[in-house]
Amino acid sequence: MFQSVDDLQKALPFFVEHVSRVAKRLGCFTIEIEPKLGYLIDTDKLSKNIEPFVDEKAIQIFYDAGFVYTGRNMQPKYKLLYDLEKTEQELLSQMKKKHQIQHKLCTEKGCSNQSISSK
């Protein structure tokens, strides 16, 4: 929905206003969203594709708009975000050794990666 933090800051008030009107019309007393925000293990390897999803300013924008962190997550608490435009070796180099070993064991047991084109 939002391509950058600036985009989020400009559009969030409109989004909140619209969703609030719909919620009021439907008799809702609360609105719960789960923004697609996460954390990187190694921020030195941050790619441009992932940048908007890990920017701490984005979280602050939600707080400034009146959102409250409830502590309830329908989705996993932490999301690992990987740029899938990277090669398999580049992705593996971003993983912790434990996860690299798990990947290797899966490969030895017959699991494989497939590239699927959206074109």
C-alpha atoms as a printed R data frame, in Angstrom:
    type eleno elety resid chain resno       x       y       z
1   ATOM     1    CA   MET     A     1   0.000   0.000   0.000
2   ATOM     2    CA   PHE     A     2   2.802   2.429   0.885
3   ATOM     3    CA   GLN     A     3   6.041   2.546  -1.101
4   ATOM     4    CA   SER     A     4   8.010   4.777   1.265
5   ATOM     5    CA   VAL     A     5   7.869   6.348   4.710
6   ATOM     6    CA   ASP     A     6   6.982   9.705   3.129
7   ATOM     7    CA   ASP     A     7   4.176   7.986   1.231
8   ATOM     8    CA   LEU     A     8   2.923   6.475   4.494
9   ATOM     9    CA   GLN     A     9   3.016   9.810   6.308
10  ATOM    10    CA   LYS     A    10   1.010  11.543   3.565
11  ATOM    11    CA   ALA     A    11  -1.586   8.803   3.036
12  ATOM    12    CA   LEU     A    12  -2.164   7.476   6.570
13  ATOM    13    CA   PRO     A    13  -4.465  10.324   7.703
14  ATOM    14    CA   PHE     A    14  -6.691   9.762   4.636
15  ATOM    15    CA   PHE     A    15  -6.669   6.010   5.275
16  ATOM    16    CA   VAL     A    16  -7.598   6.468   8.958
17  ATOM    17    CA   GLU     A    17 -10.378   8.918   8.102
18  ATOM    18    CA   HIS     A    18 -11.887   6.608   5.484
19  ATOM    19    CA   VAL     A    19 -11.633   3.445   7.594
20  ATOM    20    CA   SER     A    20 -13.071   5.298  10.614
21  ATOM    21    CA   ARG     A    21 -16.119   6.404   8.597
22  ATOM    22    CA   VAL     A    22 -16.735   2.854   7.378
23  ATOM    23    CA   ALA     A    23 -16.232   1.439  10.886
24  ATOM    24    CA   LYS     A    24 -18.660   3.957  12.383
25  ATOM    25    CA   ARG     A    25 -21.259   3.148   9.730
26  ATOM    26    CA   LEU     A    26 -20.889  -0.572  10.524
27  ATOM    27    CA   GLY     A    27 -21.025  -0.015  14.291
28  ATOM    28    CA   CYS     A    28 -17.428  -1.051  14.993
29  ATOM    29    CA   PHE     A    29 -15.864   0.186  18.218
30  ATOM    30    CA   THR     A    30 -12.247  -0.573  17.320
31  ATOM    31    CA   ILE     A    31 -10.039  -0.880  14.271
32  ATOM    32    CA   GLU     A    32  -7.152  -3.300  14.333
33  ATOM    33    CA   ILE     A    33  -4.472  -3.389  11.674
34  ATOM    34    CA   GLU     A    34  -1.163  -5.176  11.382
35  ATOM    35    CA   PRO     A    35   1.210  -3.065   9.353
36  ATOM    36    CA   LYS     A    36   3.796  -4.946   7.352
37  ATOM    37    CA   LEU     A    37   6.775  -3.846   9.409
38  ATOM    38    CA   GLY     A    38   9.636  -6.034  10.520
39  ATOM    39    CA   TYR     A    39  13.243  -6.213  11.597
40  ATOM    40    CA   LEU     A    40  16.433  -7.281   9.887
41  ATOM    41    CA   ILE     A    41  19.055  -9.416  11.542
42  ATOM    42    CA   ASP     A    42  21.856  -7.512   9.839
43  ATOM    43    CA   THR     A    43  20.986  -3.944   8.854
44  ATOM    44    CA   ASP     A    44  24.350  -3.553   7.086
45  ATOM    45    CA   LYS     A    45  22.910  -5.691   4.282
46  ATOM    46    CA   LEU     A    46  19.763  -3.609   3.871
47  ATOM    47    CA   SER     A    47  18.488  -3.504   0.295
48  ATOM    48    CA   LYS     A    48  16.374  -0.728  -1.225
49  ATOM    49    CA   ASN     A    49  13.449  -3.163  -1.679
50  ATOM    50    CA   ILE     A    50  13.230  -3.885   2.057
51  ATOM    51    CA   GLU     A    51  14.069  -0.395   3.390
52  ATOM    52    CA   PRO     A    52  10.476   0.920   3.802
53  ATOM    53    CA   PHE     A    53   9.463  -2.113   5.868
54  ATOM    54    CA   VAL     A    54  12.144  -1.740   8.546
55  ATOM    55    CA   ASP     A    55  12.264   2.026   8.989
56  ATOM    56    CA   GLU     A    56  11.634   2.915  12.650
57  ATOM    57    CA   LYS     A    57  10.127   6.222  11.500
58  ATOM    58    CA   ALA     A    58   7.242   4.221  10.007
59  ATOM    59    CA   ILE     A    59   6.360   2.812  13.426
60  ATOM    60    CA   GLN     A    60   6.437   6.322  14.910
61  ATOM    61    CA   ILE     A    61   4.083   7.554  12.163
62  ATOM    62    CA   PHE     A    62   1.480   5.008  13.308
63  ATOM    63    CA   TYR     A    63   1.852   6.140  16.936
64  ATOM    64    CA   ASP     A    64   1.582   9.800  15.890
65  ATOM    65    CA   ALA     A    65  -1.643   8.979  14.009
66  ATOM    66    CA   GLY     A    66  -3.188   7.660  17.228
67  ATOM    67    CA   PHE     A    67  -2.550   3.942  16.822
68  ATOM    68    CA   VAL     A    68  -1.776   2.012  19.992
69  ATOM    69    CA   TYR     A    69   0.334  -1.115  20.236
70  ATOM    70    CA   THR     A    70  -1.901  -3.711  21.899
71  ATOM    71    CA   GLY     A    71   0.621  -6.490  22.314
72  ATOM    72    CA   ARG     A    72  -1.690  -8.844  20.437
73  ATOM    73    CA   ASN     A    73  -0.359 -10.219  17.190
74  ATOM    74    CA   MET     A    74  -2.371 -12.305  14.782
75  ATOM    75    CA   GLN     A    75   0.780 -12.725  12.722
76  ATOM    76    CA   PRO     A    76   4.227 -13.796  13.946
77  ATOM    77    CA   LYS     A    77   5.823 -11.318  16.338
78  ATOM    78    CA   TYR     A    78   8.961 -11.011  14.238
79  ATOM    79    CA   LYS     A    79   9.164 -11.233  10.486
80  ATOM    80    CA   LEU     A    80  12.404 -11.847   8.693
81  ATOM    81    CA   LEU     A    81  12.409  -9.860   5.487
82  ATOM    82    CA   TYR     A    82  14.587 -10.975   2.600
83  ATOM    83    CA   ASP     A    83  15.021  -9.321  -0.784
84  ATOM    84    CA   LEU     A    84  14.169 -12.121  -3.226
85  ATOM    85    CA   GLU     A    85  15.908 -10.357  -6.084
86  ATOM    86    CA   LYS     A    86  19.197 -11.538  -4.570
87  ATOM    87    CA   THR     A    87  20.830 -14.825  -5.537
88  ATOM    88    CA   GLU     A    88  20.464 -17.896  -3.362
89  ATOM    89    CA   GLN     A    89  24.065 -17.494  -2.168
90  ATOM    90    CA   GLU     A    90  23.490 -13.845  -1.235
91  ATOM    91    CA   LEU     A    91  20.373 -14.820   0.730
92  ATOM    92    CA   LEU     A    92  22.199 -17.626   2.522
93  ATOM    93    CA   SER     A    93  25.014 -15.254   3.479
94  ATOM    94    CA   GLN     A    94  22.455 -13.064   5.299
95  ATOM    95    CA   MET     A    95  21.225 -15.975   7.424
96  ATOM    96    CA   LYS     A    96  22.618 -17.033  10.764
97  ATOM    97    CA   LYS     A    97  24.855 -20.146  10.604
98  ATOM    98    CA   LYS     A    98  22.126 -22.227  12.276
99  ATOM    99    CA   HIS     A    99  19.664 -21.395   9.493
100 ATOM   100    CA   GLN     A   100  22.289 -22.006   6.808
101 ATOM   101    CA   ILE     A   101  22.828 -25.497   8.254
102 ATOM   102    CA   GLN     A   102  19.065 -26.137   8.358
103 ATOM   103    CA   HIS     A   103  18.850 -25.082   4.703
104 ATOM   104    CA   LYS     A   104  21.683 -27.464   3.808
105 ATOM   105    CA   LEU     A   105  20.001 -30.356   5.668
106 ATOM   106    CA   CYS     A   106  16.720 -29.699   3.855
107 ATOM   107    CA   THR     A   107  18.552 -29.702   0.521
108 ATOM   108    CA   GLU     A   108  20.220 -33.022   1.390
109 ATOM   109    CA   LYS     A   109  16.781 -34.490   2.158
110 ATOM   110    CA   GLY     A   110  15.513 -33.555  -1.299
111 ATOM   111    CA   CYS     A   111  13.986 -30.113  -0.819
112 ATOM   112    CA   SER     A   112  14.726 -27.668  -3.601
113 ATOM   113    CA   ASN     A   113  14.211 -24.036  -4.528
114 ATOM   114    CA   GLN     A   114  12.309 -23.076  -7.642
115 ATOM   115    CA   SER     A   115  12.160 -19.731  -9.365
116 ATOM   116    CA   ILE     A   116   8.695 -18.775 -10.532
117 ATOM   117    CA   SER     A   117   8.314 -15.919 -12.954
118 ATOM   118    CA   SER     A   118   5.333 -13.619 -12.566
119 ATOM   119    CA   LYS     A   119   5.496 -12.694 -16.243
